[in-house]
Coordinates of C-alpha atoms in Angstrom, one line a residue:
X928 CA -37.6 44.2 -23.3
X929 CA -40.2 44.5 -26.0
X930 CA -39.5 42.9 -29.4
X931 CA -39.4 45.3 -32.4
X932 CA -42.1 45.1 -34.9
X933 CA -42.3 46.3 -38.5
X934 CA -45.2 47.8 -40.3
X935 CA -45.5 47.3 -44.1
X936 CA -48.1 49.7 -45.5
X937 CA -47.2 49.1 -49.1
X938 CA -45.4 45.9 -50.2
X939 CA -46.1 42.4 -51.3
X940 CA -48.2 41.6 -48.3
X941 CA -49.0 44.7 -46.1
X942 CA -49.2 43.9 -42.3
X943 CA -47.2 43.8 -39.1
X944 CA -44.1 41.6 -38.8
X945 CA -41.9 40.7 -35.9
X946 CA -39.0 39.5 -38.0
X947 CA -37.0 41.9 -40.1
X948 CA -36.1 39.3 -42.7
X949 CA -39.8 38.5 -43.3
X950 CA -40.6 42.2 -43.5
X951 CA -37.7 42.9 -45.9
X952 CA -39.0 40.2 -48.2
X953 CA -42.2 42.2 -48.6
X954 CA -40.4 45.4 -49.9
X955 CA -37.4 44.1 -51.8
X956 CA -37.4 45.5 -55.3
X957 CA -40.5 47.6 -54.6
X958 CA -40.1 51.3 -55.8
X959 CA -43.3 52.2 -53.9
X960 CA -42.6 50.4 -50.6
X961 CA -43.7 52.1 -47.4
X962 CA -42.5 50.7 -44.1
X963 CA -41.4 51.6 -40.6
X964 CA -40.1 49.9 -37.4
X965 CA -41.8 50.2 -34.0
X966 CA -40.5 49.3 -30.5
X967 CA -43.7 47.5 -29.5
X968 CA -46.6 45.6 -31.0
X969 CA -49.1 48.2 -29.6
X970 CA -47.3 51.0 -31.4
X971 CA -47.1 49.0 -34.6
X972 CA -50.8 48.4 -34.5
X973 CA -51.5 52.0 -34.0
X974 CA -49.2 52.9 -36.9
X975 CA -50.8 50.3 -39.2
X976 CA -54.2 51.7 -38.4
X977 CA -53.0 55.1 -39.5
X978 CA -51.2 56.0 -42.7
X979 CA -47.5 55.9 -43.5
X980 CA -47.3 59.7 -43.9
X981 CA -49.1 60.4 -40.6
X982 CA -46.9 57.9 -38.8
X983 CA -43.8 59.5 -40.3
X984 CA -45.0 63.0 -39.3
X985 CA -45.8 61.8 -35.7
X986 CA -42.3 60.3 -35.4
X987 CA -40.6 63.3 -36.8
X988 CA -42.3 65.6 -34.3
X989 CA -41.7 63.2 -31.3
X990 CA -38.0 62.9 -32.0
X991 CA -37.3 66.4 -33.1
X992 CA -36.3 65.3 -36.6
X993 CA -34.6 62.0 -35.8
X994 CA -36.4 59.5 -38.0
X995 CA -35.9 56.0 -39.1
X996 CA -38.5 55.0 -41.6
X997 CA -39.4 53.9 -45.1
X998 CA -39.1 56.6 -47.7
X999 CA -40.7 55.5 -50.9
X1000 CA -38.0 52.9 -51.6
X1001 CA -35.7 53.0 -48.6
X1002 CA -35.1 54.0 -45.0
X1003 CA -33.5 57.2 -43.7
X1004 CA -32.1 58.5 -40.4
X1005 CA -31.6 62.2 -40.1
X1006 CA -30.3 64.2 -37.2
X1007 CA -31.7 67.6 -36.2
X1008 CA -29.9 70.3 -38.2
X1009 CA -26.9 71.7 -36.3
X1010 CA -24.8 74.5 -37.6
X1011 CA -21.9 73.4 -35.5
X1012 CA -21.4 70.5 -37.8
X1013 CA -20.5 72.8 -40.6
X1014 CA -16.9 72.3 -41.8
X1015 CA -14.3 75.0 -42.0
X1016 CA -14.1 74.4 -45.7
X1017 CA -17.8 75.2 -46.0
X1018 CA -17.3 78.5 -44.2
X1019 CA -14.3 79.4 -46.2
X1020 CA -15.9 78.6 -49.6
X1021 CA -19.5 79.8 -49.0
X1022 CA -18.6 83.2 -50.5
X1023 CA -18.1 81.7 -54.0
X1024 CA -19.2 83.2 -57.3
X1025 CA -22.5 81.4 -57.0
X1026 CA -25.6 82.8 -55.4
X1027 CA -26.2 82.0 -51.7
X1028 CA -29.5 80.9 -50.2
X1029 CA -32.2 83.6 -50.1
X1030 CA -32.7 85.6 -46.9
X1031 CA -36.4 85.0 -46.6
X1032 CA -36.3 82.0 -44.2
X1033 CA -34.3 80.6 -41.3
X1034 CA -33.7 77.4 -43.3
X1035 CA -33.5 76.9 -47.0
X1036 CA -33.7 73.4 -48.4
X1037 CA -32.7 72.8 -52.0
X1038 CA -33.7 69.5 -53.5
X1039 CA -33.0 68.0 -56.9
X1040 CA -33.2 64.8 -58.9
X1041 CA -31.1 63.3 -61.7
X1042 CA -31.8 60.5 -64.1
X1043 CA -29.8 59.1 -67.0
X1044 CA -31.3 57.9 -69.4
X1045 CA -34.8 59.2 -68.7
X1046 CA -36.4 56.9 -67.7
X1047 CA -33.5 55.0 -66.2
X1048 CA -31.1 55.2 -63.3
X1049 CA -32.1 58.0 -60.9
X1050 CA -31.0 59.6 -57.7
X1051 CA -32.0 62.4 -55.4
X1052 CA -30.0 65.1 -53.6
X1053 CA -30.5 67.8 -51.0
X1054 CA -28.6 70.9 -49.7
X1055 CA -29.6 72.6 -46.5
X1056 CA -28.7 76.1 -45.5
X1057 CA -29.2 77.8 -42.2
X1058 CA -29.3 81.6 -42.5
X1059 CA -27.3 81.4 -45.8
X1060 CA -24.7 79.0 -44.4
X1061 CA -24.5 75.5 -45.9
X1062 CA -24.8 73.0 -43.0
X1063 CA -25.7 69.6 -44.6
X1064 CA -25.8 67.7 -47.8
X1065 CA -27.8 64.5 -48.4
X1066 CA -28.1 62.0 -51.3
X1067 CA -29.6 58.7 -52.2
X1068 CA -33.0 57.1 -53.2
X1069 CA -31.4 55.4 -56.2
X1070 CA -33.9 53.7 -58.5
X1071 CA -33.0 51.4 -61.4
X1072 CA -36.1 52.4 -63.3
X1073 CA -36.7 56.0 -62.2
X1074 CA -37.4 59.2 -64.0
X1075 CA -36.4 62.8 -63.6
X1076 CA -39.9 63.5 -62.2
X1077 CA -39.9 60.7 -59.7
X1078 CA -36.4 61.7 -58.5
X1079 CA -37.5 65.3 -58.1
X1080 CA -40.7 64.4 -56.2
X1081 CA -38.6 62.2 -53.9
X1082 CA -36.5 65.3 -53.2
X1083 CA -39.6 67.3 -52.3
X1084 CA -40.8 64.6 -49.9
X1085 CA -37.4 64.5 -48.2
X1086 CA -37.4 68.3 -47.9
X1087 CA -40.8 68.3 -46.3
X1088 CA -39.7 65.6 -43.8
X1089 CA -36.7 67.7 -42.9
X1090 CA -38.9 70.8 -42.4
X1091 CA -41.3 69.2 -39.9
X1092 CA -39.2 69.5 -36.7
X1093 CA -37.9 72.9 -37.8
X1094 CA -41.4 74.3 -38.2
X1095 CA -42.4 72.7 -34.9
X1096 CA -39.6 74.8 -33.3
X1097 CA -41.0 78.0 -34.9
X1098 CA -38.4 78.3 -37.6
X1099 CA -39.3 79.6 -41.1
X1100 CA -38.4 77.1 -43.8
X1101 CA -38.4 77.4 -47.6
X1102 CA -38.0 74.5 -50.0
X1103 CA -36.4 75.3 -53.4
X1104 CA -36.7 73.1 -56.5
X1105 CA -35.9 73.6 -60.2
X1106 CA -38.8 71.2 -61.0
X1107 CA -41.9 73.2 -61.9
X1108 CA -43.6 69.8 -62.4
X1109 CA -43.0 68.7 -58.8
X1110 CA -44.1 72.1 -57.4
X1111 CA -47.2 72.2 -59.5
X1112 CA -48.1 68.6 -58.6
X1113 CA -48.2 69.4 -54.9
X1114 CA -49.3 73.0 -54.8
X1115 CA -51.8 73.2 -57.7
X1116 CA -52.9 69.8 -59.1
X1117 CA -53.0 67.4 -56.2
X1118 CA -56.0 69.0 -54.6
X1119 CA -58.1 68.5 -57.7
X1120 CA -56.8 65.0 -58.3
X1121 CA -57.7 64.0 -54.7
X1122 CA -61.2 65.3 -55.2
X1123 CA -61.5 63.1 -58.3
X1124 CA -60.4 60.0 -56.4
X1125 CA -56.8 60.5 -57.4
X1126 CA -57.3 60.4 -61.1
X1127 CA -57.0 63.0 -63.8
X1128 CA -59.8 63.9 -66.2
X1129 CA -61.5 60.9 -68.0
X1130 CA -60.0 58.7 -65.2
X1131 CA -56.5 58.9 -66.6
X1132 CA -53.9 57.5 -64.2
X1133 CA -51.5 59.8 -62.5
X1134 CA -47.8 59.0 -62.8
X1135 CA -45.8 58.9 -59.5
X1136 CA -49.1 58.8 -57.6
X1137 CA -47.8 57.3 -54.3
X1138 CA -45.1 59.9 -53.7
X1139 CA -47.4 62.7 -54.8
X1140 CA -50.0 61.6 -52.3
X1141 CA -47.3 61.4 -49.5
X1142 CA -46.0 64.9 -50.5
X1143 CA -49.5 66.4 -50.6
X1144 CA -50.5 65.0 -47.2
X1145 CA -47.5 66.6 -45.6
X1146 CA -47.9 69.8 -47.6
X1147 CA -51.4 70.2 -46.4
X1148 CA -50.2 70.1 -42.8
X1149 CA -47.2 72.3 -43.4
X1150 CA -48.2 74.9 -46.0
X1151 CA -49.2 77.6 -43.6
X1152 CA -45.6 77.8 -42.4
X1153 CA -43.8 76.6 -45.5
X1154 CA -42.4 78.6 -48.4
X1155 CA -42.0 76.7 -51.7
X1156 CA -40.0 78.4 -54.5
X1157 CA -39.1 77.5 -58.0
X1158 CA -35.4 78.2 -59.0
X1159 CA -33.9 78.0 -62.4
X1160 CA -31.7 74.9 -62.8
X1161 CA -28.1 75.1 -63.8
X1162 CA -28.1 78.8 -63.4
X1163 CA -25.2 79.1 -60.9
X1164 CA -27.4 79.0 -57.8
X1165 CA -25.2 77.4 -55.3
X1166 CA -27.8 75.3 -53.4
X1167 CA -29.3 74.1 -56.6
X1168 CA -26.0 73.1 -58.0
X1169 CA -24.9 71.3 -54.9
X1170 CA -28.2 69.3 -54.6
X1171 CA -27.7 68.4 -58.3
X1172 CA -24.2 67.0 -57.6
X1173 CA -25.6 65.0 -54.7
X1174 CA -28.3 63.6 -56.9
X1175 CA -25.8 62.5 -59.5
X1176 CA -23.6 61.0 -56.7
X1177 CA -26.6 58.9 -55.6
X1178 CA -27.2 57.8 -59.1
X1179 CA -23.5 56.9 -59.8
X1180 CA -23.0 55.1 -56.5
X1181 CA -26.4 53.3 -56.6
X1182 CA -27.1 54.7 -53.1
X1183 CA -30.4 53.3 -52.0
X1184 CA -30.7 54.9 -48.5
X1185 CA -31.0 58.6 -48.2
X1186 CA -27.8 59.4 -46.3
X1187 CA -25.9 62.5 -45.2
X1188 CA -22.7 63.4 -47.1
X1189 CA -19.9 62.9 -44.6
X1190 CA -16.9 63.9 -46.6
X1191 CA -15.4 67.3 -46.0
X1192 CA -17.8 69.9 -47.5
X1193 CA -15.5 71.8 -49.8
X1194 CA -17.9 73.6 -52.1
X1195 CA -15.5 74.1 -55.0
X1196 CA -14.6 70.4 -54.9
X1197 CA -18.2 69.3 -54.8
X1198 CA -19.1 71.6 -57.7
X1199 CA -16.4 70.0 -59.7
X1200 CA -18.1 66.6 -59.4
X1201 CA -20.3 65.4 -62.3
X1202 CA -23.5 67.3 -62.9
X1203 CA -26.9 66.0 -64.1

């Protein structure tokens, strides 16, 4: 049986490690950490020779969405979307007074971030719909020194990762965010920043650069099949409101990993939770 190896692309000392405790020491406390486990040294070497984002994309496609990898600060493991996992409460409450997901895609992924104060403690949330039916909620990526913008960008990255296996299956996917900053970063500004060596005019540094670069790399590969939409925040749009509650839950519970919400999905109950 091959021994598992861990690649650290970004940490105290990037490299390949065959001991998790040693690998973990390289990423503890790092908000920009990028890492992933591999089942063999050969695969780890191939991964390290590539980039974190490309390795993540490759794994998502190979496993049909089942990933286990570093996501900015933490790891995540996400099953392929399955509408059969939808609870009865979700089905009963989806016809609320709030707007449902638009009809322009097979899957609609709402993402949101919450931070209090700003900068301060932040978290990220996500709500996934299949053909207007809520099927999953996700939350996490807690940061002690985050910002609204960093939390929103983390949400975009998670949404892109979720979209990879769906697009590979021929599904249409739209990502919806109330952060015009995040959308513009990826769809408008990142191309020019990359051309300038990832700097702004006059060599000004770009805030949240690592997550922007990871998002842009995925966006470049997905954009032909991906719809990105801006939605108004706190405007009674169900998916946006639910992703907001998940972001606040992550911030309140200090949830570092990006994890699926496993309690009963009762939309009215979740909407009654604290908002950001």
